C-alpha positions as a LaTeX table, in Angstrom:
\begin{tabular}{lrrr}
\hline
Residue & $x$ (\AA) & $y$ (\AA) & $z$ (\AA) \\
\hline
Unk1 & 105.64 & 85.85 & 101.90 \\
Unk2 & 108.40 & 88.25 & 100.93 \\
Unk3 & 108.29 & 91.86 & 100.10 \\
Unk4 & 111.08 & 92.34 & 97.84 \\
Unk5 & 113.80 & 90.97 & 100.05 \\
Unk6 & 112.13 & 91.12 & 103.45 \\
Unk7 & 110.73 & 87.78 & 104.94 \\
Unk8 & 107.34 & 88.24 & 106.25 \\
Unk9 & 106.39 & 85.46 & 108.80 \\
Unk10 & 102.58 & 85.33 & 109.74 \\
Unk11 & 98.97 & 85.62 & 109.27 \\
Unk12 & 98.98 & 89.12 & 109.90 \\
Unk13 & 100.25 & 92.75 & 110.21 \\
Unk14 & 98.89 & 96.20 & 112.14 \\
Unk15 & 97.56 & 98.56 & 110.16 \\
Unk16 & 99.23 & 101.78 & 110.56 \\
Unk17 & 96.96 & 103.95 & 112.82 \\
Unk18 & 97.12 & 107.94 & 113.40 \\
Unk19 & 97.14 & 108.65 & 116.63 \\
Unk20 & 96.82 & 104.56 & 117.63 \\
Unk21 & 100.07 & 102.52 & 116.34 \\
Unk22 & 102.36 & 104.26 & 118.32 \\
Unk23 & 105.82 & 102.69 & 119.04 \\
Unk24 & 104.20 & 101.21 & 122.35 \\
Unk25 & 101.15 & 99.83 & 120.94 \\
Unk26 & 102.99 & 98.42 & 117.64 \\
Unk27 & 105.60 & 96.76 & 120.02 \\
Unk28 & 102.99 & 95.10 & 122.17 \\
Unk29 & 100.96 & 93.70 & 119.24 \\
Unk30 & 104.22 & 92.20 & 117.81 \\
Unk31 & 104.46 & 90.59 & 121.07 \\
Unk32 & 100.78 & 89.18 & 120.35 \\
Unk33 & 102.12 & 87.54 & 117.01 \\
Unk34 & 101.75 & 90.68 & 114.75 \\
Unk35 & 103.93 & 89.95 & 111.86 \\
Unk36 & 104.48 & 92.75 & 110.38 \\
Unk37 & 103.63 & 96.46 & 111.73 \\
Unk38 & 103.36 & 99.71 & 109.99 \\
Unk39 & 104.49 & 103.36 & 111.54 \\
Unk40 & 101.56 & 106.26 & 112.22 \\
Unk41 & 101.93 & 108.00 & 108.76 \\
Unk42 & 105.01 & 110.48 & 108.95 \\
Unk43 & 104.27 & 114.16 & 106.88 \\
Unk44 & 106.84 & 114.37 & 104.00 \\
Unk45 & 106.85 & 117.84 & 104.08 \\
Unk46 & 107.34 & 117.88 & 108.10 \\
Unk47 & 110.50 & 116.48 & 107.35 \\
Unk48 & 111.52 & 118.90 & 104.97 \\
Unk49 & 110.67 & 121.60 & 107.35 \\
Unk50 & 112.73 & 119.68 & 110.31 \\
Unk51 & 109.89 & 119.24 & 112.14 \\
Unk52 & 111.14 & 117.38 & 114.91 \\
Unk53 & 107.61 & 115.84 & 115.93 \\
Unk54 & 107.64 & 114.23 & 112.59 \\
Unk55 & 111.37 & 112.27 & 112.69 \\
Unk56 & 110.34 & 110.82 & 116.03 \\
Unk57 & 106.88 & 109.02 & 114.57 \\
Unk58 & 109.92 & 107.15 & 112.42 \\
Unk59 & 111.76 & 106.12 & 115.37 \\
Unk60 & 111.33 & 102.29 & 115.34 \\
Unk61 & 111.38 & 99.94 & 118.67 \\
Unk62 & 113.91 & 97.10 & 118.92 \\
Unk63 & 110.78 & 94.58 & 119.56 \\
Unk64 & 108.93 & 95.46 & 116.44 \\
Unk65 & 110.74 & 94.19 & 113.20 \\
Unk66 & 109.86 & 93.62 & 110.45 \\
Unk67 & 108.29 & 97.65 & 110.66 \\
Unk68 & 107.82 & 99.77 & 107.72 \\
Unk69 & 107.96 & 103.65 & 107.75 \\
Unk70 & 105.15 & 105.25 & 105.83 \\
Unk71 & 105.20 & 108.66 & 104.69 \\
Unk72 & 102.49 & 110.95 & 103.24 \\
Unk73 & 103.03 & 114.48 & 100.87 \\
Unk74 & 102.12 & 114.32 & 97.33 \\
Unk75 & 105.29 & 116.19 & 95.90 \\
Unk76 & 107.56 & 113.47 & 94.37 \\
Unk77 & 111.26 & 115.15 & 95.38 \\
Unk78 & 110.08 & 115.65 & 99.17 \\
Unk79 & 108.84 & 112.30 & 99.06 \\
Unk80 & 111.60 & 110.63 & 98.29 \\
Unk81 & 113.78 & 112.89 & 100.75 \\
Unk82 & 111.25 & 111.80 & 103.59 \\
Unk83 & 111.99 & 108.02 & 102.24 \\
Unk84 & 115.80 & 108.72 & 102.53 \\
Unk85 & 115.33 & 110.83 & 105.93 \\
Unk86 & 113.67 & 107.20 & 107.60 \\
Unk87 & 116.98 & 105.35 & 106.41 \\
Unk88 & 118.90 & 106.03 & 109.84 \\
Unk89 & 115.54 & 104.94 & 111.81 \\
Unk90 & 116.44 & 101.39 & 110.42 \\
Unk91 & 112.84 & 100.26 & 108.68 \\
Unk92 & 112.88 & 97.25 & 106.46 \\
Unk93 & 110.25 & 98.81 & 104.12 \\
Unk94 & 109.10 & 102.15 & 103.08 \\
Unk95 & 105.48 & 102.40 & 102.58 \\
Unk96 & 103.30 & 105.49 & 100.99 \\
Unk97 & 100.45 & 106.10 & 102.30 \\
Unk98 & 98.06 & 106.93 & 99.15 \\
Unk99 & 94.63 & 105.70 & 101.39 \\
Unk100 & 93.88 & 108.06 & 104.33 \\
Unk101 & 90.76 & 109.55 & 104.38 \\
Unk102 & 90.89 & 112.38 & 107.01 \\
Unk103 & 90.19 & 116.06 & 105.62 \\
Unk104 & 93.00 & 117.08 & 106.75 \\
Unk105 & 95.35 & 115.11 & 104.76 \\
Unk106 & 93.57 & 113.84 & 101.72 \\
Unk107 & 92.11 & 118.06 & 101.95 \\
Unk108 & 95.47 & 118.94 & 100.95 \\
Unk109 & 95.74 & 116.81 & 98.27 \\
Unk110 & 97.73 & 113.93 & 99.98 \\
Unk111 & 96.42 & 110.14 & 101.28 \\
Unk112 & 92.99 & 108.94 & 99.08 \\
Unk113 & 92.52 & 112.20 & 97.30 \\
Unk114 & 96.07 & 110.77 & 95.38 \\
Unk115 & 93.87 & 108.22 & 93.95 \\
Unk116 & 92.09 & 111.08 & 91.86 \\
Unk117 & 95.75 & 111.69 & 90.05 \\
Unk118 & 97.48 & 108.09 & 88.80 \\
Unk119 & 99.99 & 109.88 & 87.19 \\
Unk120 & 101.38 & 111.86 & 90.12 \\
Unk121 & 100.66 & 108.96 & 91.95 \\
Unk122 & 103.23 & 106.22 & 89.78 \\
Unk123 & 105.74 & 109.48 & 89.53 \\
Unk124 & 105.90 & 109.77 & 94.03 \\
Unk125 & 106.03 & 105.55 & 94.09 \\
Unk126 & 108.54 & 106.01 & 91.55 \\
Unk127 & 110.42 & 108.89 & 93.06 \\
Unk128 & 110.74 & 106.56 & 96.53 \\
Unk129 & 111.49 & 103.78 & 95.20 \\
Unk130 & 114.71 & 105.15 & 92.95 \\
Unk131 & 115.81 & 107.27 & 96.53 \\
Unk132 & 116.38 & 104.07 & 99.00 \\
Unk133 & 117.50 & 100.73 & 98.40 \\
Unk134 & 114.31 & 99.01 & 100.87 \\
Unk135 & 111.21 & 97.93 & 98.98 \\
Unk136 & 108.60 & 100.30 & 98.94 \\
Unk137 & 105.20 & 99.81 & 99.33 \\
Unk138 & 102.32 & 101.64 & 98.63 \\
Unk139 & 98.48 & 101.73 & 100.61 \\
Unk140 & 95.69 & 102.50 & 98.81 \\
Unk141 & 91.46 & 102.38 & 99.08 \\
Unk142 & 88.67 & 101.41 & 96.49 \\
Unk143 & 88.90 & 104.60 & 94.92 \\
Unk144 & 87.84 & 108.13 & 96.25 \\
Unk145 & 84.32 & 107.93 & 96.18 \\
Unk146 & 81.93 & 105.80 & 94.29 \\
Unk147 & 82.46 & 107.80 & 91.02 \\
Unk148 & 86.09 & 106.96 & 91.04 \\
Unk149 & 86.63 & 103.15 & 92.06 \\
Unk150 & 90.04 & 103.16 & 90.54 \\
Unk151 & 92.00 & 100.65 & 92.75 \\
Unk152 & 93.12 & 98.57 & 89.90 \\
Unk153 & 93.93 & 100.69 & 88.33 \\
Unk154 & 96.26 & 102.58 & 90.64 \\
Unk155 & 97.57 & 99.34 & 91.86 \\
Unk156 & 99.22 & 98.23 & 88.45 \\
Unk157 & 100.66 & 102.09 & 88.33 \\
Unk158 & 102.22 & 101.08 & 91.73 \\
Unk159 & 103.76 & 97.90 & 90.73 \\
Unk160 & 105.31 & 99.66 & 87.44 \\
Unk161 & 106.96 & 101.81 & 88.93 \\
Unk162 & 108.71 & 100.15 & 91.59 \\
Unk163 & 106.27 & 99.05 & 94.32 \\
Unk164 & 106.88 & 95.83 & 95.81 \\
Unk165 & 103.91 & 95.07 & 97.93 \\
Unk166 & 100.55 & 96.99 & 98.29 \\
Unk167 & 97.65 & 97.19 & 101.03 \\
Unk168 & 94.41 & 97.90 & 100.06 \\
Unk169 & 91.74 & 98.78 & 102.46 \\
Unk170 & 88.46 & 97.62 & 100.39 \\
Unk171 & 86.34 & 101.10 & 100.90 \\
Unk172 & 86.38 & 104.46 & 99.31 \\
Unk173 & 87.73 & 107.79 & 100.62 \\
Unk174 & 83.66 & 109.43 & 100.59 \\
Unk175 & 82.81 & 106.08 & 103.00 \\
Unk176 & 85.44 & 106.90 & 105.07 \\
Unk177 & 85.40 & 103.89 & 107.83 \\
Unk178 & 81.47 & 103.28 & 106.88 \\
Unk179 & 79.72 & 100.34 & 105.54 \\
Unk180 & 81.34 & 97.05 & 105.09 \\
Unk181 & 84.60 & 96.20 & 103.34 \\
Unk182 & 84.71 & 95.21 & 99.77 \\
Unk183 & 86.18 & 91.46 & 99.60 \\
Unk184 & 85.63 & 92.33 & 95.46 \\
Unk185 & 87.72 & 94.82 & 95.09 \\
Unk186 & 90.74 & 93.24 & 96.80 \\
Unk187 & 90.18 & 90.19 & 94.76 \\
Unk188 & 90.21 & 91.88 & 91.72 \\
Unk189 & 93.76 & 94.08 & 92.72 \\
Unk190 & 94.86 & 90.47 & 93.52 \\
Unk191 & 94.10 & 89.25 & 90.36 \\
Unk192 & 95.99 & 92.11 & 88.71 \\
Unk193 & 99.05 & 92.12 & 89.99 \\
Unk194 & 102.25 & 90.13 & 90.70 \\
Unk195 & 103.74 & 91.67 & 93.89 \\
Unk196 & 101.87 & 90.61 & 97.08 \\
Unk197 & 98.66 & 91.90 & 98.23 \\
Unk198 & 97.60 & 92.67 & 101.63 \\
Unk199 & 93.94 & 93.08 & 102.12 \\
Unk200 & 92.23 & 95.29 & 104.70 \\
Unk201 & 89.32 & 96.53 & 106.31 \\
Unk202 & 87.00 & 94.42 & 108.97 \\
Unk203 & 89.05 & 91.86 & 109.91 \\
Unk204 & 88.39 & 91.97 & 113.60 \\
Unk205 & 88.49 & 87.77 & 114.54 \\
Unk206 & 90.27 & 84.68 & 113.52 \\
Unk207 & 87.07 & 83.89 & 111.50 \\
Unk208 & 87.27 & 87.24 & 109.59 \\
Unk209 & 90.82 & 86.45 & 108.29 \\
Unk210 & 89.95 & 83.32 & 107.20 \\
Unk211 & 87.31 & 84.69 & 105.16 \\
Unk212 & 89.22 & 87.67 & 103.76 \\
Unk213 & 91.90 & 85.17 & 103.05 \\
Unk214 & 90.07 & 82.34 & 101.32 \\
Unk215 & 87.79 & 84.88 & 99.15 \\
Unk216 & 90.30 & 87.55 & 98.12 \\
Unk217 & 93.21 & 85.03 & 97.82 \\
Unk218 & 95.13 & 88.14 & 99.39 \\
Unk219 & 98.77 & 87.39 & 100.61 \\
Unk220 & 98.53 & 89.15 & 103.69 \\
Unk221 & 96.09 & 90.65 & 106.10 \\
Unk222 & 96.13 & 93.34 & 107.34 \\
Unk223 & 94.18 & 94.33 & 110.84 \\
Unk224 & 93.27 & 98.06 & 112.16 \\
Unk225 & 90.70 & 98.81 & 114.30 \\
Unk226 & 90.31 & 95.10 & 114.98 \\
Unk227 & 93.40 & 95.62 & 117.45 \\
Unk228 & 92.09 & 98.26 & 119.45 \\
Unk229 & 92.05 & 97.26 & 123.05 \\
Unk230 & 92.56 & 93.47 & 121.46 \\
Unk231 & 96.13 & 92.82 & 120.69 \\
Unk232 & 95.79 & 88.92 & 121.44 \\
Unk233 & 94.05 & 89.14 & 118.24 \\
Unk234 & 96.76 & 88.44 & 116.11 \\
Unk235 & 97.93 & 85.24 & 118.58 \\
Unk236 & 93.85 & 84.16 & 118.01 \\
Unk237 & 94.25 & 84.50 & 114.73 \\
Unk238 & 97.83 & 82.57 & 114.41 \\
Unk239 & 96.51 & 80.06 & 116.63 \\
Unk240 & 93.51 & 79.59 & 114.36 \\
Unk241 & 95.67 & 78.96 & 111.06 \\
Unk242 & 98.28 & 76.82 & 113.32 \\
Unk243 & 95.45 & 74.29 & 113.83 \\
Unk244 & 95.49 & 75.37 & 117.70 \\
Unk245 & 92.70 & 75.83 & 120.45 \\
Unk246 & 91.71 & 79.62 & 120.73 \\
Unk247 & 91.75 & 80.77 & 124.48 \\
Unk248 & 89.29 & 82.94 & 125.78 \\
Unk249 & 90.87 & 86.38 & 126.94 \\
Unk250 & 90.03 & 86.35 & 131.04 \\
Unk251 & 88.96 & 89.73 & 132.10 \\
Unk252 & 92.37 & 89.68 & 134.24 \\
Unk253 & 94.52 & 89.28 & 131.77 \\
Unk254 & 92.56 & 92.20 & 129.92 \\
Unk255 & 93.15 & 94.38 & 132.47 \\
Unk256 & 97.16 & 93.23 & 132.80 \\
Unk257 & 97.46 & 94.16 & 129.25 \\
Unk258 & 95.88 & 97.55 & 129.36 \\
Unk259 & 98.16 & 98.04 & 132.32 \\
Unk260 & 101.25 & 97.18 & 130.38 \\
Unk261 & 100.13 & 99.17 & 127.17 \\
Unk262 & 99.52 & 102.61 & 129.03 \\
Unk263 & 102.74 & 101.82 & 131.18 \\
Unk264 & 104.91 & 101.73 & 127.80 \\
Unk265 & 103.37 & 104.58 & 126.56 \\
Unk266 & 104.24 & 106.67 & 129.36 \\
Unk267 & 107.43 & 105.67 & 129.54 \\
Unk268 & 107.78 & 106.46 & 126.05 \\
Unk269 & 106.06 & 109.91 & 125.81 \\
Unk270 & 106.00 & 110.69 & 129.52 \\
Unk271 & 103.19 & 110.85 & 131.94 \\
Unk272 & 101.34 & 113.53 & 130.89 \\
Unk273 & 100.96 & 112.86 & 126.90 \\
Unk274 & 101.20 & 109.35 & 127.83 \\
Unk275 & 97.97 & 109.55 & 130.06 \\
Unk276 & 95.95 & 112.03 & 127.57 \\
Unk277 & 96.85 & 109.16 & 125.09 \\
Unk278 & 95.22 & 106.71 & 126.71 \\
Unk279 & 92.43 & 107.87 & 127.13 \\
Unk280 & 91.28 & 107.08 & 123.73 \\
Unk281 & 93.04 & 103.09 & 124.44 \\
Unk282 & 91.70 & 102.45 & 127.66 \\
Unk283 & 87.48 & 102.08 & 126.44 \\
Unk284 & 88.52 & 99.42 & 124.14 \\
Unk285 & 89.91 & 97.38 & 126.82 \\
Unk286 & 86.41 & 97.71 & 128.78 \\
Unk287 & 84.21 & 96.92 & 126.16 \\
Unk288 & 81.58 & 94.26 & 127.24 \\
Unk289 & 82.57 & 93.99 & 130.92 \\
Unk290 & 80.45 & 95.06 & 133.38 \\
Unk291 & 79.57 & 98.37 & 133.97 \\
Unk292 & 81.89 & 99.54 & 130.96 \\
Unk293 & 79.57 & 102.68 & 130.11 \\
Unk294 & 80.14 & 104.05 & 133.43 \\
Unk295 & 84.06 & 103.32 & 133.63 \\
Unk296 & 84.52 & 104.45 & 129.95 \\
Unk297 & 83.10 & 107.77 & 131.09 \\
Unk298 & 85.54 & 107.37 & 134.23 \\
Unk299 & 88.32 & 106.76 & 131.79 \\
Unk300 & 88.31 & 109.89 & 129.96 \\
Unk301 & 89.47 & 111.60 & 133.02 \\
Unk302 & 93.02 & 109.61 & 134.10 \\
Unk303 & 95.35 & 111.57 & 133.79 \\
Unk304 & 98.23 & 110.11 & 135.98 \\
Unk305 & 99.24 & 106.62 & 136.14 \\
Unk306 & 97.87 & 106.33 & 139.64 \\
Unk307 & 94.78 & 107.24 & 138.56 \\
Unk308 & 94.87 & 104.48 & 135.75 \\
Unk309 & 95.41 & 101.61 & 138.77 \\
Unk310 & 92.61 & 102.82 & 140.52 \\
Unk311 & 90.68 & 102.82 & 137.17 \\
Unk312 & 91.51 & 99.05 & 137.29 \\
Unk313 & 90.36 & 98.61 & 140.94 \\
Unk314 & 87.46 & 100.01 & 140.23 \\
Unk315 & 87.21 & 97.40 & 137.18 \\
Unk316 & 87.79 & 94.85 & 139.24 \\
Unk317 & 84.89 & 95.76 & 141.58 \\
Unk318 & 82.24 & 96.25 & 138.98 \\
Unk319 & 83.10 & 93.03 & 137.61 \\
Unk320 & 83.47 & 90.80 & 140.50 \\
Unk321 & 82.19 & 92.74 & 143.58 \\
\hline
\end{tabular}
């Protein structure tokens, strides 16, 4: 598919992910046949205030293209100064985040709590989309809560005023990551609009796609918490479409990955932030192995790359003795 004039090659993109889709772990699911990736969420108004921790969640890695940058505020003019900030980090799209549920952003009357204004929100999409010369996207939910399932709605605001593509994550703000996805709801934002559609929420296998694919007739999917300590995800999930035999992830190769992940990140962010980092990556690698509980509590204590190898060993042990 395209998004305005960007190609988009693949069965599926990363979700962007606070705290998660760093530069490191965006580059390595690329490398797993991600087509598409999506920055952590970049504060608008951390720009304007030259916050220096914001501009480098826009810096973009020269093995993840097609990337978008996606921004957060809910002030139109810093918006679109945010969008035009990202230009020298060389994204192919913009995206607007108008979908995060955390109390601290949607709190402050930015992310899902958007959804409870469609005016302001077609006036930021708008704002963006007049201030750079990328498409702009826009990410949205089901609505904020079950009083105010709006998505629709909100959707055709975003295409009229500029947005090229849109993501919607089928639950409401109030459900936060709760429940199960609503296939309905992306189905019926499908049905409304004439830009392309990228569905989200649940899509955790090659089997999940498939379904989210053939039931919301979606354009795109899109996967989040699916790719946590999975990255070869996305090359099941290609292989699955491609008419190819799905291999079964060896605990080696697990543990090779994991390796390479928390390596990159440290070398990205340095030891120190790099290892406090990965201590939320490193329990998704373990899950279902032998002895997991145990080295998942042993994992929340690395805190220098040496200690991550011996993590490993210790892996290896409990696994194979």
């Amino acid at each position: 598919m395209k998004i305005g004039n960007v190609e988009i090659n693949g069965y599926a993109a990363l979700a962007p992910m606070a705290g998660v889709a760093d530069k490191a772990f965006r580059e390595l699911c690329m490398e797993f046949g991600a087509c598409y990736c999506v920055s952590e969420m970049v504060s608008s108004k951390g720009i304007s205030y030259n916050s220096v921790k914001s501009a480098q969640l826009m810096e973009i890695g020269k093995k993840e293209h097609p990337c978008a940058v996606q921004i957060f505020g809910n002030e139109p003019e810093t918006m679109a100064q945010a969008a035009r900030f990202a230009l020298q980090y060389e994204p192919e799209i913009i995206d607007i985040n108008m979908g995060c549920p955390a109390p601290k952003i949607s709190g402050n009357g930015a992310g899902a709590a958007l959804m409870k204004d469609p005016k302001l929100c077609g006036e930021i999409i708008k704002a963006v989309s007049d201030a750079v010369s990328i498409p702009v996207t826009v990410k949205i939910r089901k609505g904020f809560d079950d009083e105010n399932i709006n998505a629709v709605k909100v959707a055709q605001i975003a295409q009229e005023n500029g947005a090229q593509a849109l993501t919607i994550h089928g639950r409401t703000r109030a459900q936060y990551y709760s429940g199960t996805v609503d296939l309905d709801i992306i189905k019926a934002v499908k049905s409304s609009l004439t830009i392309p559609v990228i569905g989200n929420g649940d899509v955790c296998t090659a089997d999940d796609a498939k379904y989210m694919y053939e039931y919301t007739g979606c354009d795109l999917i899109m996967v989040g918490r699916g790719a946590l300590g999975n990255p070869w995800v996305f090359s099941q999930i290609n292989a699955y479409f491609s008419g190819d035999k799905l291999e079964e992830v060896s605990f080696e190769e697990k543990m090779q990955v994991m390796k390479k992940h928390i390596e990159s990140l440290c070398e990205n962010k340095g030891e120190y932030v790099g290892m406090k980092e990965a201590r939320a990556h490193i329990p998704h690698y373990l899950k279902g192995f032998s002895g997991a509980a145990k080295l998942r509590n042993d994992a929340c204590r690395v805190s220098t790359v040496n200690d991550l190898y011996a993590l490993i060993d210790k892996a290896k042990s409990s696994c194979f003795g």
